[in-house]
PDB file of C-alpha atoms in Angstrom:
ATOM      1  CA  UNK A   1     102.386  68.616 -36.584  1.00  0.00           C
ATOM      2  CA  UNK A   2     102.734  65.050 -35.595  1.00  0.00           C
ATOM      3  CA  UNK A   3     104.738  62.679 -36.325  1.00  0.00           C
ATOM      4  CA  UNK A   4     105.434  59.412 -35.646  1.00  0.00           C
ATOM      5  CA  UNK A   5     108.680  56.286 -34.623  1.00  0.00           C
ATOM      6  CA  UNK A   6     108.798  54.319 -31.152  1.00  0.00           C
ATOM      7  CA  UNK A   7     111.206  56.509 -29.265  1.00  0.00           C
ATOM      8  CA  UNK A   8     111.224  59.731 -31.666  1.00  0.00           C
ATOM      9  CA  UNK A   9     107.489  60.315 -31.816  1.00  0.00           C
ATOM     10  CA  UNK A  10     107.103  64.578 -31.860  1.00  0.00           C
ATOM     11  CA  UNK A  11     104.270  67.017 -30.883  1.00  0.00           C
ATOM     12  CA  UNK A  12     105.263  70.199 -33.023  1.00  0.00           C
ATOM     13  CA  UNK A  13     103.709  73.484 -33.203  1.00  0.00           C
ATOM     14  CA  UNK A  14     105.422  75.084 -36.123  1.00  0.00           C
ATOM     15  CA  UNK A  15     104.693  78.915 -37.834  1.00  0.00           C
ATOM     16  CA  UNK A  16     102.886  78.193 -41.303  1.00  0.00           C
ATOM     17  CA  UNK A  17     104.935  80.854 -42.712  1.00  0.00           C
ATOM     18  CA  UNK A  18     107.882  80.401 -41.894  1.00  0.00           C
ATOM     19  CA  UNK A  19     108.356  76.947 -40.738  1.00  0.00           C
ATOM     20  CA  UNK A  20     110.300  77.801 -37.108  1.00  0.00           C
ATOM     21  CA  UNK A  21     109.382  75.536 -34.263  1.00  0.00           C
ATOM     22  CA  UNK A  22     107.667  77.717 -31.504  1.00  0.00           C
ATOM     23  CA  UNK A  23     106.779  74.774 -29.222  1.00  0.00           C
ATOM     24  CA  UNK A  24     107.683  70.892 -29.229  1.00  0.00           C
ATOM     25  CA  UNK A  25     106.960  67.955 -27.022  1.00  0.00           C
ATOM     26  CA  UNK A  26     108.308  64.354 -27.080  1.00  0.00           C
ATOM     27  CA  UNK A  27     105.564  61.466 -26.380  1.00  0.00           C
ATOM     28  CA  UNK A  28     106.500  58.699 -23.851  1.00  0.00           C
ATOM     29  CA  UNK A  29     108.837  56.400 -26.490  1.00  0.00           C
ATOM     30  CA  UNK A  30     105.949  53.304 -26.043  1.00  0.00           C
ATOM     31  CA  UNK A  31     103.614  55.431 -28.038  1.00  0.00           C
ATOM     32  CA  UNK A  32     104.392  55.982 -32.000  1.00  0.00           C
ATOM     33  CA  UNK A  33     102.575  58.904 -32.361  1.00  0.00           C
ATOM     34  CA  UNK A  34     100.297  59.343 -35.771  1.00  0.00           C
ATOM     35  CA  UNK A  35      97.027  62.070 -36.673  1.00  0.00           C
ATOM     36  CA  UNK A  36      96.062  64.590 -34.894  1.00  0.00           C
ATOM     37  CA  UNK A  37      93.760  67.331 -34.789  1.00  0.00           C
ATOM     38  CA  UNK A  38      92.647  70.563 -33.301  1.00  0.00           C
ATOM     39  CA  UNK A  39      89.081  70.370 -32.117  1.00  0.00           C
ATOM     40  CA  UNK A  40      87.390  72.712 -29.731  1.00  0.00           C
ATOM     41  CA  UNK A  41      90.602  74.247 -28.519  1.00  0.00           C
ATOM     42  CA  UNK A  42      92.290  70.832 -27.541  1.00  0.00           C
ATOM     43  CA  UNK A  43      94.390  69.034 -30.050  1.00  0.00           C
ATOM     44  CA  UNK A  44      93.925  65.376 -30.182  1.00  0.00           C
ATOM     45  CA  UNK A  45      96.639  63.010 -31.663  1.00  0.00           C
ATOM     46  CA  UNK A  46      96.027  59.081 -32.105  1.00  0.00           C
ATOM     47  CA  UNK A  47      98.861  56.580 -31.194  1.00  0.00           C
ATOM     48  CA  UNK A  48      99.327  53.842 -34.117  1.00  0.00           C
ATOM     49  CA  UNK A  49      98.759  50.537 -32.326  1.00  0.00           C
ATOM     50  CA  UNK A  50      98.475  51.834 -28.462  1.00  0.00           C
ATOM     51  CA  UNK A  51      94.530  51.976 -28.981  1.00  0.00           C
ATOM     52  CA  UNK A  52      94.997  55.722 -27.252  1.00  0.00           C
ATOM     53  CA  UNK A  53      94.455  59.031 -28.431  1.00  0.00           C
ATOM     54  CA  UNK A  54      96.331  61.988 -26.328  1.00  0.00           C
ATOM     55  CA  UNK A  55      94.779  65.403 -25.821  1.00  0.00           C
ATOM     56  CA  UNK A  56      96.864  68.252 -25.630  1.00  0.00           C
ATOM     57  CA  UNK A  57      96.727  71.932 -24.884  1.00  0.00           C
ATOM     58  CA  UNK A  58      97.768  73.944 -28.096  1.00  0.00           C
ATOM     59  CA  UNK A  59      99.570  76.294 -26.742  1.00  0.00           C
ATOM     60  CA  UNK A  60     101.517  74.698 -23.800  1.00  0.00           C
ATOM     61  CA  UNK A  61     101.232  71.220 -25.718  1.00  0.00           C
ATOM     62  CA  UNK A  62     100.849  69.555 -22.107  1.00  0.00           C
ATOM     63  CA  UNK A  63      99.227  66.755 -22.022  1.00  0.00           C
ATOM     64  CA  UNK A  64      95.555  66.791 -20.661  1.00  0.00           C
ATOM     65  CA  UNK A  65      93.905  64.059 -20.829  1.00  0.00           C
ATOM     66  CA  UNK A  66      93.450  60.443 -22.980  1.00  0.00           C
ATOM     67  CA  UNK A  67      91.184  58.084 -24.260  1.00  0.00           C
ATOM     68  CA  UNK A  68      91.350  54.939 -25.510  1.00  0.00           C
ATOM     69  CA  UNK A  69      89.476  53.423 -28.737  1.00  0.00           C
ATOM     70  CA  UNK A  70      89.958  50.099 -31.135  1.00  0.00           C
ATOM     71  CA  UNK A  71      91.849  48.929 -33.726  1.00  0.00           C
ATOM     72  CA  UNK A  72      94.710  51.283 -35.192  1.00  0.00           C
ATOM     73  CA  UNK A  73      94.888  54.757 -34.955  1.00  0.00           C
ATOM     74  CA  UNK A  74      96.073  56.481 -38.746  1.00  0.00           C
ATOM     75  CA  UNK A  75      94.758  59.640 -38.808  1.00  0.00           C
ATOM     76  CA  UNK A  76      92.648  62.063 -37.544  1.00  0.00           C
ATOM     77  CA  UNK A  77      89.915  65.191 -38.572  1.00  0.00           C
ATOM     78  CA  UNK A  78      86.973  67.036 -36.748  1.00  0.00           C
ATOM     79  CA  UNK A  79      83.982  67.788 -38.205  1.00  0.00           C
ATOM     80  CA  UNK A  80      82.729  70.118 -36.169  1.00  0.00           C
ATOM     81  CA  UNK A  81      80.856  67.737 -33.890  1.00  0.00           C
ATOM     82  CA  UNK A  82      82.693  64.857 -33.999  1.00  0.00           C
ATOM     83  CA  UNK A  83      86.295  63.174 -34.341  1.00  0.00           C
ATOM     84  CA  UNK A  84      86.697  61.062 -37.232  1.00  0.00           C
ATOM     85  CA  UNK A  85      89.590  58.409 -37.201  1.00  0.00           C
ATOM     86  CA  UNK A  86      90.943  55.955 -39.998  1.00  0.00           C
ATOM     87  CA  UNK A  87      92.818  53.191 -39.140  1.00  0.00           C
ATOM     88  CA  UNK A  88      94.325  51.800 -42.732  1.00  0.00           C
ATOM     89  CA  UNK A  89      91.183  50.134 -43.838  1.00  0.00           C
ATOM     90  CA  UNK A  90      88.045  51.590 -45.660  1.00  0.00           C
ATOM     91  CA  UNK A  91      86.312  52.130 -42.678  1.00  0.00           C
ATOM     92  CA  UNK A  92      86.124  55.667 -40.823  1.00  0.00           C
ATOM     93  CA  UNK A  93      85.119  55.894 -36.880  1.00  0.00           C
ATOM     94  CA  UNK A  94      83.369  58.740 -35.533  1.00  0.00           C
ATOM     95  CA  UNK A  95      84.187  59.624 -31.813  1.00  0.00           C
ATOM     96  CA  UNK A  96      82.400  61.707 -29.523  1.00  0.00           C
ATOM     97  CA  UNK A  97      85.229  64.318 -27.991  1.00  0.00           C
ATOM     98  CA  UNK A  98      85.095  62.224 -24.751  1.00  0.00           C
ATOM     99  CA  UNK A  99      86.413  58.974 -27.492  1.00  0.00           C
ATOM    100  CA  UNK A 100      82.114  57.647 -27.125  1.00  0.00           C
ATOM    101  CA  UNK A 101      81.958  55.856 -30.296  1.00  0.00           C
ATOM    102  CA  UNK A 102      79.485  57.588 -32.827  1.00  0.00           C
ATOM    103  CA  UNK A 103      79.209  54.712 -35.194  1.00  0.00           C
ATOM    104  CA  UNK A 104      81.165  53.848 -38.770  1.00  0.00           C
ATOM    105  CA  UNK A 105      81.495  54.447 -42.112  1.00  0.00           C
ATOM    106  CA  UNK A 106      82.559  52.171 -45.121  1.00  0.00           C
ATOM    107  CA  UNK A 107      83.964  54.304 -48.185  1.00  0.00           C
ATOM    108  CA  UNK A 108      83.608  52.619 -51.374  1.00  0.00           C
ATOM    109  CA  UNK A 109      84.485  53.852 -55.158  1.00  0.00           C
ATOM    110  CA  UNK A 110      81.926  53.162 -57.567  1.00  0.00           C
ATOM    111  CA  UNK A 111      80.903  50.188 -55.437  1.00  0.00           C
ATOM    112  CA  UNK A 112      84.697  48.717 -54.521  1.00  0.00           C
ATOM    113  CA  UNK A 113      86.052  49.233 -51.409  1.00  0.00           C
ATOM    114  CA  UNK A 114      88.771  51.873 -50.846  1.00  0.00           C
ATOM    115  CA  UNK A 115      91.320  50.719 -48.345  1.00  0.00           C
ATOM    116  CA  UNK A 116      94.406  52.234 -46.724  1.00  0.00           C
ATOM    117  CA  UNK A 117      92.791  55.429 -45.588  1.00  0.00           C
ATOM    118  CA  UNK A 118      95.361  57.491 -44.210  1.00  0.00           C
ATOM    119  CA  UNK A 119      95.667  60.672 -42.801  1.00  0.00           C
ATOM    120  CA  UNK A 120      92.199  62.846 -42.873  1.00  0.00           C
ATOM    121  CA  UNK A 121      91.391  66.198 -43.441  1.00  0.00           C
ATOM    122  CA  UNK A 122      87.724  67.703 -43.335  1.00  0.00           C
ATOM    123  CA  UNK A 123      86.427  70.581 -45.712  1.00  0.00           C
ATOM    124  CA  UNK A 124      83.633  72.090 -44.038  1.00  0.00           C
ATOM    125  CA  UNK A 125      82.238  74.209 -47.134  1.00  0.00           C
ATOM    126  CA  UNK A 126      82.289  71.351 -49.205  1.00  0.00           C
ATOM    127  CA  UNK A 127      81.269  68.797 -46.232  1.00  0.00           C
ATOM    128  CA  UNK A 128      83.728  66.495 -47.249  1.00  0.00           C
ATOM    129  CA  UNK A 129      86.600  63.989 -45.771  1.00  0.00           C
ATOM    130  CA  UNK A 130      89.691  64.042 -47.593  1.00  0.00           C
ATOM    131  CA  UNK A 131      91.956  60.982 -46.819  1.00  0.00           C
ATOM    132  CA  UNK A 132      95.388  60.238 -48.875  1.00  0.00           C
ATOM    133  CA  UNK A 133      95.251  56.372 -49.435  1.00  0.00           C
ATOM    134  CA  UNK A 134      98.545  55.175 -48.578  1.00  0.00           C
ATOM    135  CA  UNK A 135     101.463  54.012 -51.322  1.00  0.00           C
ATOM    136  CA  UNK A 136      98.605  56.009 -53.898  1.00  0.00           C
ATOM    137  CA  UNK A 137      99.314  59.270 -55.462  1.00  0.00           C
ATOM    138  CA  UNK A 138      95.486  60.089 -54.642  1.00  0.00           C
ATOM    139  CA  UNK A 139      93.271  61.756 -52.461  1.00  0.00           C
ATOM    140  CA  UNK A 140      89.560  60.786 -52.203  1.00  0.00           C
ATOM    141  CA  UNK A 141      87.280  63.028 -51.360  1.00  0.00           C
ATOM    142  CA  UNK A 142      84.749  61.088 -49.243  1.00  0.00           C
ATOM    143  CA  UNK A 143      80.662  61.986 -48.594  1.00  0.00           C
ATOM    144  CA  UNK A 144      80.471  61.769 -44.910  1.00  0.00           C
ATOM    145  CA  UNK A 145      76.738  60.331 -45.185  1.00  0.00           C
ATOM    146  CA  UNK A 146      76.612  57.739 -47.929  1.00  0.00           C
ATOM    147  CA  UNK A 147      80.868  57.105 -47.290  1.00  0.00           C
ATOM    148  CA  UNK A 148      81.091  57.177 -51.684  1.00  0.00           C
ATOM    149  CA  UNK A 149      84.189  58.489 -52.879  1.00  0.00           C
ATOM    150  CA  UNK A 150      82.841  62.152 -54.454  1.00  0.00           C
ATOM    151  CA  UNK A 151      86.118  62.532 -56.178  1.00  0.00           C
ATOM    152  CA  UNK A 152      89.951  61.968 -56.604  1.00  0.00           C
ATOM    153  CA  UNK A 153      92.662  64.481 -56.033  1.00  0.00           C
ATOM    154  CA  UNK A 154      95.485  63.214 -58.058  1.00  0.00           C
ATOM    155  CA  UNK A 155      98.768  64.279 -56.460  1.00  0.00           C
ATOM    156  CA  UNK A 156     101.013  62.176 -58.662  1.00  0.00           C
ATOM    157  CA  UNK A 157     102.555  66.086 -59.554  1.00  0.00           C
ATOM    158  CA  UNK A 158     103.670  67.013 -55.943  1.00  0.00           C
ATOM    159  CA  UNK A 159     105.851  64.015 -56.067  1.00  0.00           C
ATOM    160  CA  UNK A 160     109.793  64.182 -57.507  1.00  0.00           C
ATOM    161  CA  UNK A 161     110.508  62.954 -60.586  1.00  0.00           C
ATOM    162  CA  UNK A 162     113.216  60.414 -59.402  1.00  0.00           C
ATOM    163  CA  UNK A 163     110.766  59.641 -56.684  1.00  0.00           C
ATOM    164  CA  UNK A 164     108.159  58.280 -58.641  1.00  0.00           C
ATOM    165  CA  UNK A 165     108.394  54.837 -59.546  1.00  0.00           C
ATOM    166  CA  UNK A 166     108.646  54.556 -55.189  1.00  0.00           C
ATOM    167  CA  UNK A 167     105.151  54.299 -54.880  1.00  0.00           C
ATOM    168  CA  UNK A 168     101.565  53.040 -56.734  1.00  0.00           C
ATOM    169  CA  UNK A 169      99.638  55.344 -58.953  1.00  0.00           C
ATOM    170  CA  UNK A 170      95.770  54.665 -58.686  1.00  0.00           C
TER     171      UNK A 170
END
């Protein structure tokens, strides 16, 4: 788990079922820590506006290594092959493990542009990117070829009642 703040920026590694913190490390407080994913047995985590993503060894959480890439870092998935990075527009960025740049990917809706991708997930049955749009109770599911939006998870339920009117509905 990642999370994010200049100063307060974690690296967690929690149990799934039960929630207790079995390893934590703090990032240097110039980086605000966002993404991050596990990818051949390194995790990788994207800093917001440092243009750096930190790799990490899962189990000791020391850091490893870095590289640095464009624009904002948001979130972060793997495919399998390749690293795939949002950055709060409707463009994804593939990255070679090294951070090589594999080329881009425009999502679009029915033709219009979906911006704000957030934080990524990838479904490898389905081949699919999932990416929560930010202030939008929705998830698109995202082709990873053609970038067209395959369908919407609406999540509009998982939010409180007397949290609702806090953010858009899409």
């Amino acid at each position: 788990e990642s999370t994010g703040l200049y100063g307060k920026s974690l690296l967690t590694r929690k149990d799934p079922q039960s929630g207790e913190t079995l390893a934590q490390t703090s990032l240097d407080a110039g980086y605000f820590g966002e993404g991050a994913t596990l990818a051949e047995g390194r995790i990788y985590l994207l800093t917001w506006r440092e243009h750096i993503a930190l790799i990490f060894n899962p189990d000791s959480l020391q850091l490893e290594g870095w590289f640095t890439y464009g624009g904002e870092g948001w979130g972060l998935t793997y495919d399998g092959e390749r690293l795939i990075r949002s950055d709060g527009t409707k463009t994804l960025y593939f990255h070679g493990l090294d951070g090589t740049p594999q080329g881009t990917l425009d999502v679009y809706d029915a033709g219009v542009p979906v911006a704000n991708l957030n934080e990524l997930e990838w479904l490898p049955e389905q081949r699919l990117i999932l990416a929560n749009v930010w202030h939008v109770n929705r998830i698109a599911a995202i082709d990873p070829v053609s970038g067209r939006v395959v369908f919407w998870l609406d999540i509009s339920g998982l939010v409180p009642q007397d949290l609702r009117g806090s953010a858009q509905h899409g």
